[in-house]
XYZ file of C-alpha atoms in Angstrom:
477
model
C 132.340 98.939 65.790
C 132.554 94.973 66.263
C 129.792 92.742 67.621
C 132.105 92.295 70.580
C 133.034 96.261 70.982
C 129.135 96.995 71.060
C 127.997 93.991 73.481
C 130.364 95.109 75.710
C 129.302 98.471 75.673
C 125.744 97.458 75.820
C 126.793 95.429 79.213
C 128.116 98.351 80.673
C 124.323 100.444 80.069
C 122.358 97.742 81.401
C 123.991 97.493 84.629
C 121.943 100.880 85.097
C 119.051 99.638 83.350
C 115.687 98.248 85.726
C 116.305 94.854 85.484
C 113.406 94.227 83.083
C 115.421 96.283 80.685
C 118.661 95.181 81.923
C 117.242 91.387 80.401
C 116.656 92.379 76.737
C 119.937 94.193 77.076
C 121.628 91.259 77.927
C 120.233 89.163 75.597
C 121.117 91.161 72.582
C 124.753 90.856 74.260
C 124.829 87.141 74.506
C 123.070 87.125 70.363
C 126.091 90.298 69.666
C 128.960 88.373 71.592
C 127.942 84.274 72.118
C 131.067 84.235 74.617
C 130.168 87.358 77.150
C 130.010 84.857 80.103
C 129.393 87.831 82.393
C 126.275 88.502 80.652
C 124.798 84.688 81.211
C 125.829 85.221 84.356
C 123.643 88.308 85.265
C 120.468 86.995 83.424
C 121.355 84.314 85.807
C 120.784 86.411 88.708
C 118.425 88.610 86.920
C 116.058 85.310 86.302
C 113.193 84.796 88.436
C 112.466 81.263 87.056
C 115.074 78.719 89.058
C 115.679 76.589 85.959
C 116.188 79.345 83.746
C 118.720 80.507 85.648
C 120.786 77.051 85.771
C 120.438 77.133 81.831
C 122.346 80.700 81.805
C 124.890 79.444 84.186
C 125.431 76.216 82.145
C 126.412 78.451 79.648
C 128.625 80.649 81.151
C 130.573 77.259 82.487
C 131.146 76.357 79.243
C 132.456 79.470 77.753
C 134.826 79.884 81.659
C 135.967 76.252 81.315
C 136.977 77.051 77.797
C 138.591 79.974 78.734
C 140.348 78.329 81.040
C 141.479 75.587 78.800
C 142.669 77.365 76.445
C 144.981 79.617 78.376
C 146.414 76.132 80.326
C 146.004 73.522 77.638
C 148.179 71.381 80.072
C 145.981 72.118 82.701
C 145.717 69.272 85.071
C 144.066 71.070 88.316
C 147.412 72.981 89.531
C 146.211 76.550 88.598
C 143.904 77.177 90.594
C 144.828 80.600 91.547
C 144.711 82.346 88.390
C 142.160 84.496 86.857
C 140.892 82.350 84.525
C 139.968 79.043 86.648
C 139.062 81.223 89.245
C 136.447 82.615 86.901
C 135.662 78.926 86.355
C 135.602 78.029 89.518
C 132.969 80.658 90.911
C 130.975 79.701 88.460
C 130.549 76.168 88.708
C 130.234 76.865 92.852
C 127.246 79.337 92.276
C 125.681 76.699 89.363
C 126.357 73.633 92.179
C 124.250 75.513 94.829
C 121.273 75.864 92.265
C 121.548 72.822 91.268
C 121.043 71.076 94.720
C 118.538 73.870 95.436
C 116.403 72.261 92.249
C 116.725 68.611 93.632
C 119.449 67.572 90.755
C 121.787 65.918 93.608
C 123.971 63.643 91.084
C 125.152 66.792 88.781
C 125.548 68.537 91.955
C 127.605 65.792 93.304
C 129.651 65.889 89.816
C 130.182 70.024 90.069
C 131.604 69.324 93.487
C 133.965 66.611 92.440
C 135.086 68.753 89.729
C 135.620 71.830 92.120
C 137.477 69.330 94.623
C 139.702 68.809 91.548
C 140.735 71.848 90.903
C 140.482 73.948 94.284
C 143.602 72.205 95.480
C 143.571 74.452 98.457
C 139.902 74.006 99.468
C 139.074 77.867 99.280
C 136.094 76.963 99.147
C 135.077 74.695 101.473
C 133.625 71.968 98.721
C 135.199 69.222 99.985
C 133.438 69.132 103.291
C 130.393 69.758 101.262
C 130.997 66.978 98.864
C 131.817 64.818 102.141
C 127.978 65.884 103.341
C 126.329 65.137 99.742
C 128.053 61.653 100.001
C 126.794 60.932 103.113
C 123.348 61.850 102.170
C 123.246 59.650 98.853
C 124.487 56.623 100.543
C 127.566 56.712 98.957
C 130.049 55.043 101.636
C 132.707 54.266 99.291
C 133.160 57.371 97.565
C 133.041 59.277 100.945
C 135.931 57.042 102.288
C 138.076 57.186 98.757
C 137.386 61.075 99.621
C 138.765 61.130 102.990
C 141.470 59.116 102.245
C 142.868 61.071 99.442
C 143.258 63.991 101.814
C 144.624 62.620 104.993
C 146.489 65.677 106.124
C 143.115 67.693 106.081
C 142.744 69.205 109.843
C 139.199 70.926 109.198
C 136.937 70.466 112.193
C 134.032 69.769 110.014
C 136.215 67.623 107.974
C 137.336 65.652 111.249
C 134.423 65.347 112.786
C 132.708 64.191 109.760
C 135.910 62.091 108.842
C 135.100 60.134 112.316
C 131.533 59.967 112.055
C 132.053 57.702 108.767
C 134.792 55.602 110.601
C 132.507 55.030 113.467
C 129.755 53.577 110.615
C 132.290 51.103 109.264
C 134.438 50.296 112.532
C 132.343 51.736 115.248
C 134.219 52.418 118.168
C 137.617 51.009 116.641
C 141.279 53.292 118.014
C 141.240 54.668 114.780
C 137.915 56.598 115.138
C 138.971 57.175 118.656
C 142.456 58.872 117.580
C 140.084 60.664 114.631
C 137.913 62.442 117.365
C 140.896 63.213 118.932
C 142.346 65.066 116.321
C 138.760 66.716 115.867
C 138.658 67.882 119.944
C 141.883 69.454 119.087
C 140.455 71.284 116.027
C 137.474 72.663 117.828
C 137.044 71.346 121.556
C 133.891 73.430 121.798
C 131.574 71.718 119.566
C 130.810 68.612 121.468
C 129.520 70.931 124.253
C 127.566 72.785 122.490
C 125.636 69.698 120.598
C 125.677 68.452 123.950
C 123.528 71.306 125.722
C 121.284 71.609 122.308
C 120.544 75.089 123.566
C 123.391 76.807 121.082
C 121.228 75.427 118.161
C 118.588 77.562 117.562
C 121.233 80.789 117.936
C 121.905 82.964 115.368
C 124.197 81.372 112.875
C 127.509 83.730 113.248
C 128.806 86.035 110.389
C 132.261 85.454 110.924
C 133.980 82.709 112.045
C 137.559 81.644 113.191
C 139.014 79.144 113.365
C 138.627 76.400 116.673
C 136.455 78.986 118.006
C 132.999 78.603 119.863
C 130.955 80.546 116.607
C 132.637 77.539 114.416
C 130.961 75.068 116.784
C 128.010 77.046 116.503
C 127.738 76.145 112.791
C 129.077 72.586 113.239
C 126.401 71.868 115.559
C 123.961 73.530 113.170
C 125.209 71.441 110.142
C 127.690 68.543 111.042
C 125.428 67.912 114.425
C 122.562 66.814 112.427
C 124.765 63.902 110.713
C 125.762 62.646 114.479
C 121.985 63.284 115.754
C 120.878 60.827 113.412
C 122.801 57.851 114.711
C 121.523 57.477 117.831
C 124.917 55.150 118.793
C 127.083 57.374 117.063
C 125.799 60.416 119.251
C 126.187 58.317 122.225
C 130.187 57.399 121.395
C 131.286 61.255 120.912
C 130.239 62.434 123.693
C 131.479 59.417 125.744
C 134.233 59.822 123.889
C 134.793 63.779 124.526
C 134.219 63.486 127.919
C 137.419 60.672 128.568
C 139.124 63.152 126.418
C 138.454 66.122 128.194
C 138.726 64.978 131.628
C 142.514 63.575 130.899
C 143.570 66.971 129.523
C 143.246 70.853 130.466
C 139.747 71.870 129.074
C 138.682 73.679 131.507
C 138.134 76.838 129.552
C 135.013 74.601 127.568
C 133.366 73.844 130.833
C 130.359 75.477 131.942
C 131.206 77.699 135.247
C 128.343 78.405 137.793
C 125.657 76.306 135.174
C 122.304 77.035 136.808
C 123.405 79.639 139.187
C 122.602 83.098 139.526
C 124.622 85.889 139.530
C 124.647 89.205 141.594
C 125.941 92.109 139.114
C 126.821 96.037 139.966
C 126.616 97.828 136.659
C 128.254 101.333 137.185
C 128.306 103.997 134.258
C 132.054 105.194 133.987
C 133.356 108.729 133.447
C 130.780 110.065 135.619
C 132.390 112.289 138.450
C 129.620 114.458 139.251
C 126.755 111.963 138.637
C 127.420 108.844 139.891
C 124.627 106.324 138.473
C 124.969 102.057 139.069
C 122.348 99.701 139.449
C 122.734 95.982 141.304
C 121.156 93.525 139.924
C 120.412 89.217 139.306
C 120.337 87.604 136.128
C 121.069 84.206 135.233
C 124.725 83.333 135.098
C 124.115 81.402 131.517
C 122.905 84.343 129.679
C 123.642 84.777 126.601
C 125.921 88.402 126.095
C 122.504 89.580 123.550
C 120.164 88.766 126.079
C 122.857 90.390 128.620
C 123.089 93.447 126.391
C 119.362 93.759 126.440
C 119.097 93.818 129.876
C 121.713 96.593 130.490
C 119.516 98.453 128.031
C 116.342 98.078 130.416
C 118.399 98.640 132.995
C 119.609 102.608 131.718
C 116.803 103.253 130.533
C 118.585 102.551 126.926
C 116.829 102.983 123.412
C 119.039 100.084 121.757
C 119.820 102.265 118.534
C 123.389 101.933 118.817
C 126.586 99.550 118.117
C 127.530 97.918 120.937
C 130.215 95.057 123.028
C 131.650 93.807 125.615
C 135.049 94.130 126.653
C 137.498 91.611 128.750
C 140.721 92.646 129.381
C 142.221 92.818 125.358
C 139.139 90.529 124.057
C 136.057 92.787 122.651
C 132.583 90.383 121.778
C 131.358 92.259 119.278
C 127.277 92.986 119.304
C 125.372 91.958 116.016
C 125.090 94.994 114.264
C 129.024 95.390 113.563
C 130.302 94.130 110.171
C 132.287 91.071 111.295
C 134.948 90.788 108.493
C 138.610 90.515 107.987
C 139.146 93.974 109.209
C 138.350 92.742 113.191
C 141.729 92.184 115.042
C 143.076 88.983 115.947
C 141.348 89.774 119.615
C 138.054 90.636 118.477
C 135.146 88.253 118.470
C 131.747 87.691 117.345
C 128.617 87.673 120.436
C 127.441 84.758 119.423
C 128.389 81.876 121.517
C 129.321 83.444 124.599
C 127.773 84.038 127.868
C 127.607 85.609 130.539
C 129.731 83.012 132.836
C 132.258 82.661 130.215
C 133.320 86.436 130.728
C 132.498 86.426 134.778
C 133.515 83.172 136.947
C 134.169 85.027 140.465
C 133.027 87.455 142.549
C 135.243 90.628 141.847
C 135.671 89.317 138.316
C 135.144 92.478 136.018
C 134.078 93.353 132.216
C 132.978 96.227 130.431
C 130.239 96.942 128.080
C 130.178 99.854 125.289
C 127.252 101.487 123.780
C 128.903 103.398 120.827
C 126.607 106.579 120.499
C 129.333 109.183 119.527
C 130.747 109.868 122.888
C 130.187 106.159 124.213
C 128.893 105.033 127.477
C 131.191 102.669 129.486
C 129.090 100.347 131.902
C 131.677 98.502 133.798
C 130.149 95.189 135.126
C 131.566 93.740 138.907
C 130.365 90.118 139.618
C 129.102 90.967 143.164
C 128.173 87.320 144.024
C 126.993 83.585 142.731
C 123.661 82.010 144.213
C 122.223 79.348 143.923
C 118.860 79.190 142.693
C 117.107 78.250 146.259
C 118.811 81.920 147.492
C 117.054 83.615 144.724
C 113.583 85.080 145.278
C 112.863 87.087 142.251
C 115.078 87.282 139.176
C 116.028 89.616 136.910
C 115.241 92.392 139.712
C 117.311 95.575 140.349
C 117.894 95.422 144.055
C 119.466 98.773 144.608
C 120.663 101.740 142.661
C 121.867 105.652 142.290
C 121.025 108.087 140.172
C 118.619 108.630 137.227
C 118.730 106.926 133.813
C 121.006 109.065 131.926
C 119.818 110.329 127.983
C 121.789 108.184 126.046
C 122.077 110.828 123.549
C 123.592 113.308 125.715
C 126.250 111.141 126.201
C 128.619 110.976 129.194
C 130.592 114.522 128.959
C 127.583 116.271 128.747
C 125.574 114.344 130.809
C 128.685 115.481 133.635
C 128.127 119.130 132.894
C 123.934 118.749 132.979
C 124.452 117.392 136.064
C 126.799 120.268 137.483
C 124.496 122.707 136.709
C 121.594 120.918 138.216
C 123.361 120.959 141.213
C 124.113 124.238 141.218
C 120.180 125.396 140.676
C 119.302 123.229 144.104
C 122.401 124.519 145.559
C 120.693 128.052 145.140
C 116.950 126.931 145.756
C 115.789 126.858 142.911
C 112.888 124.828 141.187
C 114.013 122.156 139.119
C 111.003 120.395 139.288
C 110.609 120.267 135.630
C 114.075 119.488 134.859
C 115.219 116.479 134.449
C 117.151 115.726 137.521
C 119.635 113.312 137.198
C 120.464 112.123 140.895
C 117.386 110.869 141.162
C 116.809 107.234 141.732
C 112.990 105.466 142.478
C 113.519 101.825 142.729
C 110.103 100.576 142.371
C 109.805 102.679 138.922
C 113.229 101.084 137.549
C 111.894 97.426 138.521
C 108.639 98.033 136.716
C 110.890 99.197 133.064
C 113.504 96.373 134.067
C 111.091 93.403 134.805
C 109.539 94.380 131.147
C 112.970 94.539 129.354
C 114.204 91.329 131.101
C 111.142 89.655 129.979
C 111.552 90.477 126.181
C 115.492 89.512 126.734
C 114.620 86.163 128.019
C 111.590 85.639 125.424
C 108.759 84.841 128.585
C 105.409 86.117 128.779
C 103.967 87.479 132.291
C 102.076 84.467 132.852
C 105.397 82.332 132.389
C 106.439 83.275 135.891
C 104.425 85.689 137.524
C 106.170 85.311 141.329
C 109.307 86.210 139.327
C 107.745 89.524 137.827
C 105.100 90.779 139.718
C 106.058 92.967 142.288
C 104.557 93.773 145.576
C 105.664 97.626 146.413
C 103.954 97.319 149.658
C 107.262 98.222 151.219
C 108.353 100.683 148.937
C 108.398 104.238 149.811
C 105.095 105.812 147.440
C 106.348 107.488 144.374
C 106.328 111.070 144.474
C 106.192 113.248 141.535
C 106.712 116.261 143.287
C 110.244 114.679 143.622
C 110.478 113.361 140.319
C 108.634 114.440 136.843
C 110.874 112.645 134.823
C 107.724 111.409 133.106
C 107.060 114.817 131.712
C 110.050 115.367 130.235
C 111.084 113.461 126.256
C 114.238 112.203 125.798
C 114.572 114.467 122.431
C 117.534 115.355 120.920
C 118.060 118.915 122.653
C-alpha cells in the first residue's frame, strides 16, 4: 500500500475516532500524505488553540491554491465554479474569518481581495465584507476603486454602503442622492427599521430574501452601525428616505395604527360541538413571537410545538422551523413582522397554526383599534367561551370529548371530575393570561401594576363545584 493509499484510509477511521484520537490520526496523515488538505483542514477545526488552527489552514491554502493552479495554469479568476477553486475558495473564506477573529486585519484584508478576485459572482458575499474592512481601516481610496470596479452591483448592503462612502467625500451631492435611491429600491424597509431602533436587538433571522424586512433586519444590525456613527450621515438618509418615500407608493413600509391598541377575537376552528374564543387587547406593534406567546397564555398552550401565522397565501414561519431553500416563494421568516403589518382594519383576518399532529387553527378577527386613552388595562381577556382545550388531544378529538360530555349532563350525570370543556371562568383565564402576557412583553409586576393587577370585586366567585379543572393533568391519556 502507498503512503497516499494508507493516509487516506487512516482519514476515513479518524472521522470516528474522539477527537483526541482523531488528532494523532491526522497528523500521521499529513507526515504519510504532505498534500491531504482535508486533513489540515480538520485539525483545523479539531484545534482548540486559535493560532494553531490558522497555521493548519495556511497549509491547506497552499496545497488548494496549488491544486487549483495546476489544473488551470491559465487561470486568471474565470473558474470560479469548478471543483478545484471552489475547494480554494472555501478555504481561504474560513482562514479570512480566523484571521480577523485573531486581530490580523491586513492579511484578512488581502484573503478578501483575493476571494473578490476570483468569486466573480460574489457567492459569497466578500465584497460587501471587504467594502466593511475598508471602511474600518481608513482606507477611502481602496473602498472607492472597489465600488467603482463593480458599478452594476444592486446589493442593498452594497448600496447602502456604496452611498454612505459618497456621502463622506461629496456629502449630500445628486449622486449620493440617486445612490440611496437605488438602495430604497433594493430594500425600502431598512431605513425604517434603523429609524425605530427597536428591530435591533431582534433575533438576527436564519433566512433571508431578498428586499425583504429580515434583510433589513441584518442591515440595520451590521450596515446601521457604519451610518450610526456619522451623526450627519444618519441625519441625510433618513431625510433623504423620507422625500423618497413620500413621492412614491410605500405605503406597505409604513407603520399602521403605531401606538394603538387593538381589540382581537381569537376563535379555535374545527370545533362544531365545542365552540371556544377568547376577546382580547394587545398592542397593535407586537411583534408575531410575542403575539404567538400570548395566544399560548391565552389556550392555556404548553408552547412545545411548531408554529405560524397565516395571511391569505403568505405563512410567517415561527422560530423553530428550519428556514432553508426548501420554504416556498410565499413563506417567510417571523422575524420582522408584527402584529399591524398582518391586521390594519377592523374585520381584517389571519390565522395562526400550532402544528401538534392534528393542528389547532386559531383564526384571529381584528375586532377594533383604540387608542391608548380608551384602554384601561392591557393585555386582558375581556370575554370568552369554553374551556382551554388539551393541546394534545387535538381538535378531532377534542370534538368527540366534548360530545360525550354532553351527553353525560344530558343524562344527569356527575362530571364533576371530568374535565368539562364548555366551561369558561373569566377571572381564572385573566390571572394565567396577565402572567403569559407579562413574560411575552419581558415586564415585571411592578412595571405596571394598574395594567396587571386585577380587582375581581365584580366577578362572579369561582366555584369549584362548577369547575375542578384544577384537579385534573393535562397527561397524555
Amino acid at each position: 500500500m502507498t503512503n497516499k493509499a494508507e493516509a487516506t484510509q487512516l482519514f476515513e477511521k479518524s472521522r470516528k475516532m474522539p477527537a483526541d484520537l482523531a488528532v494523532k490520526a491526522l497528523k500521521q496523515v499529513v507526515k504519510l500524505d504532505p498534500a491531504h488538505s482535508e486533513a489540515y483542514k480538520e485539525l483545523s477545526h479539531l484545534a482548540d488553540d486559535p493560532e494553531m488552527a490558522v497555521f493548519y489552514l495556511r497549509q491547506a491554502s497552499k496545497i488548494d491554491e496549488a491544486a487549483m493552479k495546476s489544473t488551470w495554469p491559465d487561470w486568471e479568476g474565470a473558474y470560479q465554479d469548478h471543483p478545484e477553486t471552489m475547494a480554494y475558495l472555501s478555504t481561504i473564506t474560513t482562514l479570512a474569518v480566523k484571521l480577523f477573529d485573531l486581530g490580523l486585519l491586513e492579511e484578512t484584508i488581502e484573503l478578501f481581495e483575493k476571494i473578490v478576485q476570483i468569486d466573480q459572482n460574489d457567492t459569497r458575499g466578500a465584497r460587501e465584507e471587504l467594502a466593511r474592512l475598508y471602511i474600518d481601516q481608513g482606507q477611502d481610496g481602496k473602498l472607492m476603486k472597489l465600488f467603482e470596479r463593480f458599478p452594476e452591483e444592486k446589493d442593498a448592503g452594497w448600496l447602502y454602503l456604496k452611498a454612505l462612502a459618497w456621502f463622506r467625500k461629496f456629502g449630500d451631492s445628486l449622486q449620493t442622492i440617486h445612490i440611496l435611491h437605488q438602495a430604497f429600491q433594493a430594500n425600502s424597509f431598512f431605513p425604517r427599521y434603523l429609524d425605530l431602533e427597536l428591530i435591533i436587538s431582534w433575533q438576527t433571522p436564519t433566512y433571508v430574501r431578498v428586499g425583504s424586512r429580515e434583510e433589513a433586519i441584518n442591515l440595520a444590525k451590521v450596515v446601521g452601525e457604519y451610518w450610526s456613527r456619522d451623526t450627519s450621515g444618519y441625519r441625510f438618509l433618513l431625510e433623504t428616505w423620507y422625500d423618497y418615500r413620500d413621492q412614491n407608493d410605500f405605503t406597505e413600509v409604513l407603520l399602521p395604527n403605531a401606538g394603538m391598541f387593538y381589540i382581537i377575537r381569537a376563535t379555535v376552528e374545527d370545533l362544531p360541538n365545542v365552540p371556544i374564543w377568547r376577546v382580547f387587547n394587545i398592542p397593535s406593534i407586537m411583534p408575531l413571537s410575542d403575539v404567538h406567546t400570548i395566544l399560548q397564555g391565552a389556550f392555556l398552550f404548553d408552547d412545545l410545538y411548531l408554529w405560524a401565522f397565516q395571511k391569505g397565501n403568505d405563512s410567517y414561519l415561527g422560530k423553530d422551523f428550519v428556514a432553508t431553500e426548501d420554504l416556498d416563494s410565499t413563506s417567510y421568516s417571523h422575524i420582522g413582522y408584527q402584529l399591524n403589518d398582518l391586521l390594519q382594519q377592523p374585520g381584517d383576518t389571519i390565522r395562526y397554526d400550532y402544528f401538534y399532529q392534528d393542528p389547532w387553527h386559531i383564526r384571529l378577527e381584528l375586532l377594533a383599534v383604540q387608542t391608548p386613552e380608551e384602554v384601561e388595562k392591557c393585555p386582558a381577556i375581556l370575554e370568552g367561551m369554553g374551556n382551554a382545550p388539551l393541546e394534545r388531544i387535538g381538535p378531532k378529538d377534542w370534538n368527540e370529548y366534548a360530545i360525550a360530555i354532553s351527553q353525560k349532563l344530558a343524562e344527569g350525570e356527575d362530571t364533576r371530575s371530568l374535565y368539562n370543556p364548555f366551561l369558561f371562568n373569566l377571572t381564572k383565564a385573566n390571572l394565567v393570561f396577565a402572567a403569559t402576557s407579562m413574560n411575552a412583553l419581558g415586564l415585571n409586576p411592578e412595571d405596571g401594576p394598574d395594567m396587571y393587577e386585577e380587582d375581581f370585586d365584580d366577578e362572579e366567585e369561582y366555584d369549584e363545584e362548577d369547575d375542578d379543572e384544577d384537579d385534573i393533568e393535562k397527561d397524555d391519556d
